[in-house]
CSV table of C-alpha atoms in Angstrom, one decimal:
chain,number,residue,atom,x,y,z
Z,14,MET,CA,5.0,22.2,-1.9
Z,15,GLU,CA,5.9,21.7,1.8
Z,16,SER,CA,9.5,20.9,2.4
Z,17,LEU,CA,9.9,18.1,5.0
Z,18,ASN,CA,12.7,16.6,7.0
Z,19,LYS,CA,12.9,12.9,8.0
Z,20,SER,CA,12.1,13.7,11.7
Z,21,THR,CA,8.8,15.4,10.7
Z,22,ILE,CA,7.9,12.6,8.3
Z,23,LYS,CA,8.6,9.9,10.9
Z,24,THR,CA,6.5,11.7,13.5
Z,25,ARG,CA,3.6,12.0,11.2
Z,26,LEU,CA,3.7,8.3,10.2
Z,27,GLN,CA,4.2,7.1,13.8
Z,28,GLU,CA,1.2,9.3,15.0
Z,29,ARG,CA,-1.0,7.3,12.6
Z,30,ASP,CA,0.7,4.0,13.3
Z,31,LEU,CA,-1.9,1.2,13.7
Z,32,SER,CA,0.4,-1.6,14.9
Z,33,LYS,CA,-1.1,-1.6,18.4
Z,34,ARG,CA,-4.7,-1.3,17.1
Z,35,LEU,CA,-4.1,-4.3,14.9
Z,36,ARG,CA,-3.3,-6.4,18.0
Z,37,GLU,CA,-6.8,-5.9,19.4
Z,38,PRO,CA,-8.8,-9.1,19.7
Z,39,ASP,CA,-11.6,-8.2,17.2
Z,40,ILE,CA,-9.1,-7.4,14.5
Z,41,LEU,CA,-6.8,-10.4,15.3
Z,42,LEU,CA,-9.8,-12.7,15.1
Z,43,TYR,CA,-10.9,-11.3,11.7
Z,44,ALA,CA,-7.4,-11.3,10.3
Z,45,SER,CA,-6.9,-14.9,11.4
Z,46,GLN,CA,-9.7,-15.9,9.2
Z,47,LYS,CA,-8.1,-14.4,6.1
Z,48,LYS,CA,-5.0,-15.1,4.1
Z,49,ARG,CA,-2.2,-12.8,5.3
Z,50,ALA,CA,0.1,-10.7,3.2
Z,51,SER,CA,2.3,-7.6,3.7
Z,52,VAL,CA,3.8,-5.0,1.4
Z,53,LEU,CA,6.6,-2.5,2.0
Z,54,LEU,CA,6.1,1.1,1.1
Z,55,PRO,CA,9.7,2.2,0.5
Z,56,LEU,CA,10.1,6.0,1.1
Z,57,ILE,CA,13.1,8.0,-0.1
Z,58,LEU,CA,13.9,11.4,1.2
Z,59,CYS,CA,16.0,12.9,-1.6
Z,60,GLN,CA,18.8,15.5,-1.0
Z,61,ASN,CA,16.6,18.1,-2.8
Z,62,GLY,CA,13.9,17.6,-0.2
Z,63,VAL,CA,11.5,15.6,-2.4
Z,64,VAL,CA,9.9,12.5,-0.9
Z,65,GLU,CA,9.7,9.6,-3.3
Z,66,ILE,CA,8.1,6.2,-3.2
Z,67,LEU,CA,9.5,3.2,-4.9
Z,68,LEU,CA,7.2,0.9,-6.9
Z,69,THR,CA,7.7,-2.3,-8.9
Z,70,VAL,CA,6.2,-3.8,-12.0
Z,71,ARG,CA,5.2,-7.4,-11.6
Z,72,ALA,CA,6.7,-9.9,-14.1
Z,73,ALA,CA,4.6,-10.3,-17.2
Z,74,HIS,CA,4.6,-14.1,-16.9
Z,75,LEU,CA,3.1,-14.3,-13.4
Z,76,ARG,CA,-0.3,-16.0,-13.0
Z,77,ASN,CA,-1.9,-13.1,-11.0
Z,78,ASP,CA,-1.7,-9.4,-11.7
Z,79,ALA,CA,0.9,-9.8,-14.3
Z,80,GLY,CA,2.5,-6.5,-15.4
Z,81,ASP,CA,0.7,-4.5,-12.7
Z,82,VAL,CA,2.4,-1.8,-10.7
Z,83,ALA,CA,2.8,-3.0,-7.1
Z,84,PHE,CA,4.9,-2.7,-3.9
Z,85,PRO,CA,7.5,-5.2,-2.8
Z,86,GLY,CA,5.5,-7.8,-0.8
Z,87,GLY,CA,3.6,-11.0,-0.8
Z,88,LYS,CA,2.1,-13.8,1.3
Z,89,GLN,CA,3.1,-14.4,4.9
Z,90,ASP,CA,5.2,-17.5,5.4
Z,91,ASP,CA,5.0,-19.7,8.4
Z,92,GLU,CA,8.5,-18.7,9.3
Z,93,ASP,CA,7.7,-15.0,9.4
Z,94,LYS,CA,7.3,-13.8,12.9
Z,95,ASP,CA,5.2,-10.8,12.0
Z,96,GLU,CA,3.9,-8.6,9.1
Z,97,THR,CA,7.1,-6.5,9.0
Z,98,MET,CA,9.3,-9.6,8.5
Z,99,THR,CA,7.1,-10.6,5.6
Z,100,ALA,CA,7.4,-7.3,3.9
Z,101,LEU,CA,11.2,-7.2,4.4
Z,102,ARG,CA,11.7,-10.7,3.2
Z,103,GLU,CA,9.7,-10.1,0.1
Z,104,ALA,CA,11.6,-6.9,-0.7
Z,105,TRP,CA,14.9,-8.8,-0.5
Z,106,GLU,CA,13.6,-11.6,-2.7
Z,107,GLU,CA,12.1,-9.3,-5.3
Z,108,ILE,CA,14.5,-6.3,-5.6
Z,109,GLY,CA,17.5,-7.1,-3.5
Z,110,LEU,CA,16.6,-4.6,-0.8
Z,111,HIS,CA,18.4,-5.8,2.4
Z,112,SER,CA,16.5,-5.4,5.7
Z,113,VAL,CA,19.5,-3.5,7.2
Z,114,ASP,CA,18.9,-0.8,4.6
Z,115,VAL,CA,15.3,-0.3,5.6
Z,116,GLU,CA,14.4,2.0,8.5
Z,117,VAL,CA,10.9,0.7,9.4
Z,118,VAL,CA,8.6,3.4,10.6
Z,119,SER,CA,5.0,2.4,10.9
Z,120,GLN,CA,2.0,0.3,9.8
Z,121,LEU,CA,-0.7,2.0,7.7
Z,122,PRO,CA,-4.3,0.8,7.7
Z,123,PRO,CA,-4.6,-2.7,6.2
Z,124,MET,CA,-6.7,-3.5,3.1
Z,125,ILE,CA,-8.7,-6.6,2.2
Z,126,SER,CA,-7.9,-7.4,-1.4
Z,127,ARG,CA,-10.5,-8.6,-4.0
Z,128,THR,CA,-8.8,-12.1,-3.7
Z,129,GLY,CA,-9.4,-12.2,0.1
Z,130,TYR,CA,-6.0,-11.3,1.4
Z,131,PHE,CA,-5.6,-9.2,4.6
Z,132,ILE,CA,-2.8,-6.9,3.5
Z,133,THR,CA,-0.7,-4.9,6.0
Z,134,PRO,CA,1.3,-2.0,4.6
Z,135,ILE,CA,4.6,-1.3,6.3
Z,136,THR,CA,6.3,2.1,5.7
Z,137,GLY,CA,10.1,2.5,5.9
Z,138,PHE,CA,12.9,4.8,4.6
Z,139,ILE,CA,15.4,3.4,2.2
Z,140,PRO,CA,18.6,5.1,1.0
Z,141,GLU,CA,18.4,7.5,-2.0
Z,142,THR,CA,21.4,5.6,-3.4
Z,143,PHE,CA,19.6,2.2,-3.4
Z,144,GLU,CA,20.1,0.3,-6.7
Z,145,PRO,CA,17.6,-2.6,-7.1
Z,146,ASN,CA,18.8,-6.1,-8.0
Z,147,ILE,CA,15.7,-7.3,-9.8
Z,148,ASN,CA,14.5,-10.9,-9.5
Z,149,PRO,CA,13.2,-11.6,-13.1
Z,150,ASN,CA,11.0,-14.4,-11.8
Z,151,GLU,CA,8.9,-11.8,-9.9
Z,152,VAL,CA,9.6,-8.3,-11.2
Z,153,ASP,CA,10.1,-6.6,-14.6
Z,154,ASP,CA,10.9,-3.1,-13.5
Z,155,VAL,CA,11.4,-0.7,-10.6
Z,156,PHE,CA,10.7,3.1,-10.6
Z,157,ARG,CA,10.3,6.0,-8.2
Z,158,VAL,CA,7.6,8.7,-8.1
Z,159,PRO,CA,7.3,11.8,-6.0
Z,160,LEU,CA,4.8,10.9,-3.2
Z,161,ILE,CA,3.0,14.2,-3.6
Z,162,ASP,CA,1.9,13.2,-7.0
Z,163,PHE,CA,-0.7,10.9,-5.4
Z,164,LEU,CA,-2.5,13.9,-4.0
Z,165,LEU,CA,-2.6,16.0,-7.2
Z,166,HIS,CA,-5.1,16.1,-10.1
Z,167,ASP,CA,-2.2,15.7,-12.5
Z,168,HIS,CA,-2.2,12.4,-14.3
Z,169,HIS,CA,-5.1,11.2,-12.0
Z,170,LYS,CA,-8.4,9.7,-13.0
Z,171,SER,CA,-10.9,7.6,-11.2
Z,172,GLN,CA,-13.9,5.4,-11.9
Z,173,LYS,CA,-16.7,3.9,-9.9
Z,174,THR,CA,-17.3,0.2,-10.5
Z,175,PRO,CA,-20.1,-2.1,-9.0
Z,176,ASN,CA,-18.8,-4.3,-6.3
Z,177,LYS,CA,-20.9,-6.6,-4.1
Z,178,GLY,CA,-24.0,-4.4,-4.2
Z,179,ARG,CA,-22.1,-1.1,-3.8
Z,180,PHE,CA,-19.7,1.0,-5.8
Z,181,ALA,CA,-15.9,0.8,-5.4
Z,182,TRP,CA,-13.8,3.7,-6.4
Z,183,LEU,CA,-10.7,2.9,-8.5
Z,184,HIS,CA,-7.9,5.4,-8.8
Z,185,PHE,CA,-5.4,5.6,-11.7
Z,186,PHE,CA,-2.2,7.5,-11.9
Z,187,GLU,CA,-0.1,7.7,-15.1
Z,188,HIS,CA,3.6,8.4,-14.8
Z,189,THR,CA,6.3,8.8,-17.4
Z,190,ILE,CA,9.7,8.0,-16.0
Z,191,ASN,CA,12.8,8.1,-18.2
Z,192,GLY,CA,10.6,7.8,-21.3
Z,193,LYS,CA,8.7,4.8,-19.9
Z,194,LYS,CA,5.0,4.9,-19.1
Z,195,PHE,CA,3.6,3.3,-15.9
Z,196,MET,CA,0.0,3.1,-14.6
Z,197,THR,CA,-0.5,2.7,-10.9
Z,198,TYR,CA,-4.1,1.8,-10.0
Z,199,GLY,CA,-6.3,-0.1,-7.7
Z,200,LEU,CA,-5.1,-1.1,-4.2
Z,201,THR,CA,-1.5,0.1,-4.9
Z,202,ALA,CA,-2.7,3.5,-5.9
Z,203,TYR,CA,-5.0,3.7,-2.8
Z,204,LEU,CA,-2.1,2.9,-0.5
Z,205,CYS,CA,0.0,5.5,-2.2
Z,206,ILE,CA,-2.8,8.0,-1.5
Z,207,LEU,CA,-3.0,7.0,2.2
Z,208,ALA,CA,0.8,7.4,2.6
Z,209,ALA,CA,0.7,10.8,1.0
Z,210,CYS,CA,-2.2,11.9,3.1
Z,211,VAL,CA,-0.3,11.0,6.3
Z,212,VAL,CA,3.1,12.5,5.2
Z,213,TYR,CA,1.6,15.7,3.9
Z,214,GLN,CA,-1.3,15.9,6.3
Z,215,ARG,CA,-3.8,17.0,3.7
Z,216,ALA,CA,-6.6,15.5,1.6
Z,217,PRO,CA,-6.2,14.8,-2.1
Z,218,ASP,CA,-7.1,17.5,-4.6
Z,219,PHE,CA,-9.5,15.0,-6.3
Z,220,GLU,CA,-12.7,13.4,-5.0
Z,221,MET,CA,-12.5,10.3,-2.9
Z,222,GLU,CA,-15.1,7.7,-2.0
Z,223,PRO,CA,-17.9,8.8,0.4
Z,224,GLY,CA,-16.7,8.6,4.0
Z,225,PHE,CA,-13.0,9.0,3.3
Z,226,ASP,CA,-11.4,11.1,6.0
Z,227,HIS,CA,-7.7,11.8,5.5
Z,228,ASP,CA,-7.5,12.8,9.2
Z,229,ASN,CA,-9.0,9.6,10.5
Z,230,LEU,CA,-7.7,6.7,8.4
Z,231,ALA,CA,-8.0,4.3,11.3
Z,232,GLN,CA,-11.8,4.7,11.3
Z,233,GLY,CA,-11.7,4.2,7.5
Z,234,PHE,CA,-10.0,0.9,8.1
Z,235,ILE,CA,-12.6,-0.2,10.7
Z,236,ASP,CA,-15.4,0.7,8.3
Z,237,HIS,CA,-13.7,-1.2,5.5
Z,238,MET,CA,-13.3,-4.3,7.8
Z,239,GLU,CA,-17.0,-4.2,8.9
Z,240,ARG,CA,-18.2,-3.9,5.3
Z,241,ASN,CA,-16.1,-7.0,4.4
Z,242,LYS,CA,-17.4,-8.9,7.4
Z,243,LYS,CA,-21.0,-8.3,6.3
Z,244,GLU,CA,-20.1,-9.3,2.7
Z,245,ASP,CA,-18.5,-12.4,4.0
Z,246,MET,CA,-21.6,-13.3,6.0
Z,247,LEU,CA,-23.9,-12.7,3.0
Z,248,SER,CA,-21.6,-14.7,0.8
Z,249,SER,CA,-21.5,-17.6,3.3
Z,250,SER,CA,-25.3,-17.5,3.7
Z,251,GLY,CA,-25.8,-17.5,-0.1
Z,252,SER,CA,-23.6,-20.5,-0.6
Z,253,LYS,CA,-25.7,-22.6,1.9
Z,254,LEU,CA,-28.9,-21.9,0.0
């Protein structure tokens, strides 16, 4: 496995940063028509050289996605000046991660969730010594996984499911951390794959959906957005019939 330092990781993430592209009129217009949310992808560069990513388990009593593995994050508030502020605020509220302890690095390609949210992923380094202060109203658990795991066959499986006239690929990763089993899947797993592709500059060992190009994730986002635009138009036309 490639040994990385923080400078190299930051350079790779910043080279793929989409913050400027996301300010272009066509994307701003589309995003303005969606509900907005952000998530923080907290990266940890350990003393042994391993890059880890921090994940949470949503509280079991929540109405939506209860018990699912997720990133700190949530809906954008009116008071949030931008996507980064949303991600940092939610990280503080959910796991007690203070914004001064986050070295924000970049924005990865956004995703449109099945519930219609335009979700912007924010990457940032956090200290290896960070101890979460879990908010039980939102989070049941917090754990860390080596980022490279999201490029390997180990513990990975996938399935194709019908979605609006095409197939969507769902990725699943099973982790055992300190005797506890966790399953990362869906959008969270996909964002972990994207982050790992950028940091390690390589494709996953397993098959991805047609058109996936680990070396051109920006185009993948544009294609994703255009597909959703067409689906929105078809859905709107159908509702008027």
